[in-house]
C-alpha atoms as an extended CHARMM CRD file, in Angstrom:
* protein
*
       118  EXT
         1         1  GLN       CA              0.0870000000       -6.4410000000       38.7130000000  PROA      1               0.0000000000
         2         2  VAL       CA             -0.1530000000       -5.9050000000       34.9810000000  PROA      2               0.0000000000
         3         3  GLN       CA             -3.1310000000       -7.2830000000       33.0670000000  PROA      3               0.0000000000
         4         4  LEU       CA             -3.1120000000       -8.0220000000       29.3520000000  PROA      4               0.0000000000
         5         5  VAL       CA             -6.0900000000       -7.9140000000       27.0010000000  PROA      5               0.0000000000
         6         6  GLN       CA             -5.7220000000       -9.2340000000       23.4840000000  PROA      6               0.0000000000
         7         7  SER       CA             -7.6150000000       -8.5350000000       20.2930000000  PROA      7               0.0000000000
         8         8  GLY       CA             -7.3400000000       -9.5470000000       16.6770000000  PROA      8               0.0000000000
         9         9  GLY       CA             -6.9830000000      -13.0080000000       15.2940000000  PROA      9               0.0000000000
        10        10  GLY       CA             -9.4800000000      -14.8670000000       13.1950000000  PROA      10              0.0000000000
        11        11  LEU       CA             -9.6040000000      -16.9200000000       10.0300000000  PROA      11              0.0000000000
        12        12  VAL       CA             -7.5380000000      -16.1080000000        6.9590000000  PROA      12              0.0000000000
        13        13  GLN       CA             -6.3890000000      -17.8670000000        3.8380000000  PROA      13              0.0000000000
        14        14  ALA       CA             -2.8030000000      -18.9230000000        3.3570000000  PROA      14              0.0000000000
        15        15  GLY       CA             -0.7470000000      -15.9580000000        2.2350000000  PROA      15              0.0000000000
        16        16  GLY       CA             -2.9550000000      -13.4950000000        4.0510000000  PROA      16              0.0000000000
        17        17  SER       CA             -2.2020000000      -11.1780000000        6.9430000000  PROA      17              0.0000000000
        18        18  LEU       CA             -3.4470000000      -10.4910000000       10.4510000000  PROA      18              0.0000000000
        19        19  ARG       CA             -2.4590000000       -8.1220000000       13.2070000000  PROA      19              0.0000000000
        20        20  LEU       CA             -2.7690000000       -9.0090000000       16.8620000000  PROA      20              0.0000000000
        21        21  SER       CA             -2.9040000000       -6.4010000000       19.5960000000  PROA      21              0.0000000000
        22        22  CYS       CA             -2.2650000000       -6.6350000000       23.3060000000  PROA      22              0.0000000000
        23        23  VAL       CA             -3.0740000000       -3.8020000000       25.6850000000  PROA      23              0.0000000000
        24        24  ALA       CA             -1.4120000000       -3.7320000000       29.0780000000  PROA      24              0.0000000000
        25        25  SER       CA             -2.6900000000       -2.0240000000       32.1840000000  PROA      25              0.0000000000
        26        26  GLY       CA             -0.4810000000        0.0280000000       34.4290000000  PROA      26              0.0000000000
        27        27  ARG       CA              1.8000000000        3.0000000000       34.0630000000  PROA      27              0.0000000000
        28        28  THR       CA              5.1180000000        1.2050000000       33.6820000000  PROA      28              0.0000000000
        29        29  PHE       CA              4.6650000000       -0.4720000000       30.3210000000  PROA      29              0.0000000000
        30        30  SER       CA              8.0540000000        0.6640000000       29.0880000000  PROA      30              0.0000000000
        31        31  SER       CA              9.7590000000       -1.2470000000       31.8870000000  PROA      31              0.0000000000
        32        32  TYR       CA              8.4070000000       -4.5900000000       30.6670000000  PROA      32              0.0000000000
        33        33  ASP       CA              9.6250000000       -6.9670000000       28.0460000000  PROA      33              0.0000000000
        34        34  MET       CA              6.7140000000       -8.0920000000       25.8790000000  PROA      34              0.0000000000
        35        35  GLY       CA              6.3920000000      -11.3500000000       24.0310000000  PROA      35              0.0000000000
        36        36  TRP       CA              4.1120000000      -13.3390000000       21.7790000000  PROA      36              0.0000000000
        37        37  PHE       CA              3.7630000000      -17.0710000000       22.2110000000  PROA      37              0.0000000000
        38        38  ARG       CA              1.6440000000      -19.6180000000       20.4440000000  PROA      38              0.0000000000
        39        39  GLN       CA              0.3270000000      -23.0760000000       21.1440000000  PROA      39              0.0000000000
        40        40  ALA       CA             -0.9540000000      -25.4760000000       18.5290000000  PROA      40              0.0000000000
        41        41  PRO       CA             -3.1040000000      -28.5090000000       19.3880000000  PROA      41              0.0000000000
        42        42  GLY       CA             -1.0080000000      -31.2740000000       20.8940000000  PROA      42              0.0000000000
        43        43  LYS       CA              2.0720000000      -29.0960000000       21.1940000000  PROA      43              0.0000000000
        44        44  GLU       CA              3.6820000000      -27.0960000000       23.9520000000  PROA      44              0.0000000000
        45        45  ARG       CA              3.6080000000      -23.3360000000       24.0140000000  PROA      45              0.0000000000
        46        46  GLU       CA              6.4740000000      -21.8420000000       22.0400000000  PROA      46              0.0000000000
        47        47  VAL       CA              7.9530000000      -18.3960000000       21.7860000000  PROA      47              0.0000000000
        48        48  THR       CA              7.0970000000      -16.5470000000       18.6020000000  PROA      48              0.0000000000
        49        49  ALA       CA              8.5180000000      -13.0550000000       19.0290000000  PROA      49              0.0000000000
        50        50  ILE       CA              9.8760000000      -10.8780000000       21.8130000000  PROA      50              0.0000000000
        51        51  SER       CA             10.1290000000       -7.1230000000       22.1070000000  PROA      51              0.0000000000
        52        52  TRP       CA             12.6710000000       -6.2210000000       24.7110000000  PROA      52              0.0000000000
        53        53  SER       CA             12.2160000000       -3.0100000000       26.6530000000  PROA      53              0.0000000000
        54        54  GLY       CA             15.3540000000       -1.6930000000       24.9920000000  PROA      54              0.0000000000
        55        55  ASP       CA             13.6060000000       -1.9050000000       21.5960000000  PROA      55              0.0000000000
        56        56  THR       CA             15.4490000000       -4.9590000000       20.3440000000  PROA      56              0.0000000000
        57        57  THR       CA             13.5800000000       -7.9740000000       19.0340000000  PROA      57              0.0000000000
        58        58  TYR       CA             13.7900000000      -11.7210000000       18.7330000000  PROA      58              0.0000000000
        59        59  TYR       CA             11.9440000000      -14.0160000000       16.3480000000  PROA      59              0.0000000000
        60        60  ALA       CA             11.5610000000      -17.7390000000       16.1340000000  PROA      60              0.0000000000
        61        61  ASP       CA             13.1340000000      -19.1490000000       12.9950000000  PROA      61              0.0000000000
        62        62  SER       CA              9.7440000000      -20.3150000000       11.7860000000  PROA      62              0.0000000000
        63        63  VAL       CA              8.3950000000      -16.7560000000       11.5570000000  PROA      63              0.0000000000
        64        64  LYS       CA             11.4630000000      -14.7130000000       10.6250000000  PROA      64              0.0000000000
        65        65  GLY       CA             10.8010000000      -12.4720000000        7.6760000000  PROA      65              0.0000000000
        66        66  ARG       CA              7.0420000000      -12.8550000000        8.0200000000  PROA      66              0.0000000000
        67        67  PHE       CA              6.1090000000      -11.6190000000       11.4980000000  PROA      67              0.0000000000
        68        68  THR       CA              6.9250000000       -8.2760000000       13.0720000000  PROA      68              0.0000000000
        69        69  ILE       CA              6.5560000000       -7.3710000000       16.7250000000  PROA      69              0.0000000000
        70        70  SER       CA              6.2420000000       -3.7270000000       17.6570000000  PROA      70              0.0000000000
        71        71  ARG       CA              5.1230000000       -1.6490000000       20.5820000000  PROA      71              0.0000000000
        72        72  ASP       CA              3.5840000000        1.7120000000       21.2720000000  PROA      72              0.0000000000
        73        73  ASN       CA              4.5990000000        2.6440000000       24.7840000000  PROA      73              0.0000000000
        74        74  ALA       CA              2.3020000000        5.6570000000       24.8480000000  PROA      74              0.0000000000
        75        75  LYS       CA             -0.6760000000        3.3570000000       24.2640000000  PROA      75              0.0000000000
        76        76  ASN       CA              0.6340000000        0.5030000000       26.4110000000  PROA      76              0.0000000000
        77        77  THR       CA              0.1540000000       -1.7560000000       23.4150000000  PROA      77              0.0000000000
        78        78  VAL       CA              2.2190000000       -4.4110000000       21.6990000000  PROA      78              0.0000000000
        79        79  TYR       CA              1.4010000000       -5.7070000000       18.2290000000  PROA      79              0.0000000000
        80        80  LEU       CA              2.1910000000       -8.7420000000       16.1730000000  PROA      80              0.0000000000
        81        81  GLN       CA              1.9150000000       -8.1800000000       12.4420000000  PROA      81              0.0000000000
        82        82  MET       CA              1.6640000000      -11.5210000000       10.6790000000  PROA      82              0.0000000000
        83        83  ASN       CA              2.1950000000      -11.6380000000        6.9310000000  PROA      83              0.0000000000
        84        84  SER       CA              2.4230000000      -14.4980000000        4.4570000000  PROA      84              0.0000000000
        85        85  LEU       CA              0.5580000000      -16.7250000000        6.8570000000  PROA      85              0.0000000000
        86        86  LYS       CA              0.8460000000      -20.4710000000        6.5120000000  PROA      86              0.0000000000
        87        87  PRO       CA             -1.4490000000      -23.2490000000        7.7330000000  PROA      87              0.0000000000
        88        88  GLU       CA              1.2340000000      -24.2540000000       10.2370000000  PROA      88              0.0000000000
        89        89  ASP       CA              0.8130000000      -20.8560000000       11.8870000000  PROA      89              0.0000000000
        90        90  THR       CA             -2.5880000000      -22.0050000000       13.1250000000  PROA      90              0.0000000000
        91        91  ALA       CA             -2.5410000000      -21.7960000000       16.9070000000  PROA      91              0.0000000000
        92        92  VAL       CA             -3.7680000000      -19.9310000000       19.9300000000  PROA      92              0.0000000000
        93        93  TYR       CA             -1.5990000000      -16.8690000000       20.3490000000  PROA      93              0.0000000000
        94        94  TYR       CA             -0.8060000000      -15.3520000000       23.7330000000  PROA      94              0.0000000000
        95        95  CYS       CA              0.8970000000      -12.1440000000       24.6820000000  PROA      95              0.0000000000
        96        96  ALA       CA              2.9820000000      -12.0090000000       27.8130000000  PROA      96              0.0000000000
        97        97  ALA       CA              4.8290000000       -9.4790000000       29.9330000000  PROA      97              0.0000000000
        98        98  ARG       CA              8.0070000000       -9.7210000000       31.9600000000  PROA      98              0.0000000000
        99        99  PRO       CA              9.3570000000       -7.0360000000       34.2790000000  PROA      99              0.0000000000
       100       100  ILE       CA             12.8950000000       -6.0470000000       33.4260000000  PROA      100             0.0000000000
       101       101  THR       CA             13.9750000000       -7.0850000000       36.9060000000  PROA      101             0.0000000000
       102       102  ALA       CA             12.4280000000      -10.5540000000       36.5990000000  PROA      102             0.0000000000
       103       103  ASN       CA             13.4670000000      -13.6680000000       34.7300000000  PROA      103             0.0000000000
       104       104  THR       CA              9.9900000000      -15.1170000000       34.1820000000  PROA      104             0.0000000000
       105       105  TRP       CA              6.9390000000      -14.1210000000       32.1740000000  PROA      105             0.0000000000
       106       106  SER       CA              4.6030000000      -13.0170000000       34.9340000000  PROA      106             0.0000000000
       107       107  ALA       CA              1.4610000000      -11.9300000000       33.0900000000  PROA      107             0.0000000000
       108       108  TRP       CA             -0.4290000000      -13.5020000000       30.2050000000  PROA      108             0.0000000000
       109       109  GLY       CA             -3.2350000000      -12.4760000000       27.9240000000  PROA      109             0.0000000000
       110       110  GLN       CA             -6.3560000000      -14.5400000000       27.4610000000  PROA      110             0.0000000000
       111       111  GLY       CA             -5.2520000000      -15.9450000000       24.1190000000  PROA      111             0.0000000000
       112       112  THR       CA             -6.7260000000      -15.5250000000       20.6650000000  PROA      112             0.0000000000
       113       113  GLN       CA             -7.2580000000      -18.0810000000       17.9280000000  PROA      113             0.0000000000
       114       114  VAL       CA             -5.5160000000      -17.6950000000       14.5950000000  PROA      114             0.0000000000
       115       115  THR       CA             -6.5940000000      -20.1130000000       11.9040000000  PROA      115             0.0000000000
       116       116  VAL       CA             -4.9750000000      -20.2120000000        8.4740000000  PROA      116             0.0000000000
       117       117  SER       CA             -6.7570000000      -22.2120000000        5.8100000000  PROA      117             0.0000000000
       118       118  SER       CA             -4.9060000000      -23.9230000000        2.9900000000  PROA      118             0.0000000000
């Protein structure tokens, strides 16, 4: 059972940047898809970016061109680089893992707050 521990986040001004990190336990990190989700107050959790195990990526339209997901398999870590942040990016961000053989996100990080001031 993989466990995810997040770090990063905080308070930044609009236009600033942050990088989130998520470290996964286990020895089979490369066999997992990794994703970043976010949840703003009063809204449902939404997908932000996905890093497939095959090294392809997906981004929500709202963050395309501004956010970059990457992974370091040797360090069992996935990152979310967030540039040109906007107030509407304010949310709790979660990383998640999905085994290649599964169709659900089976492990979640504890969440980290990102607040962007106007």
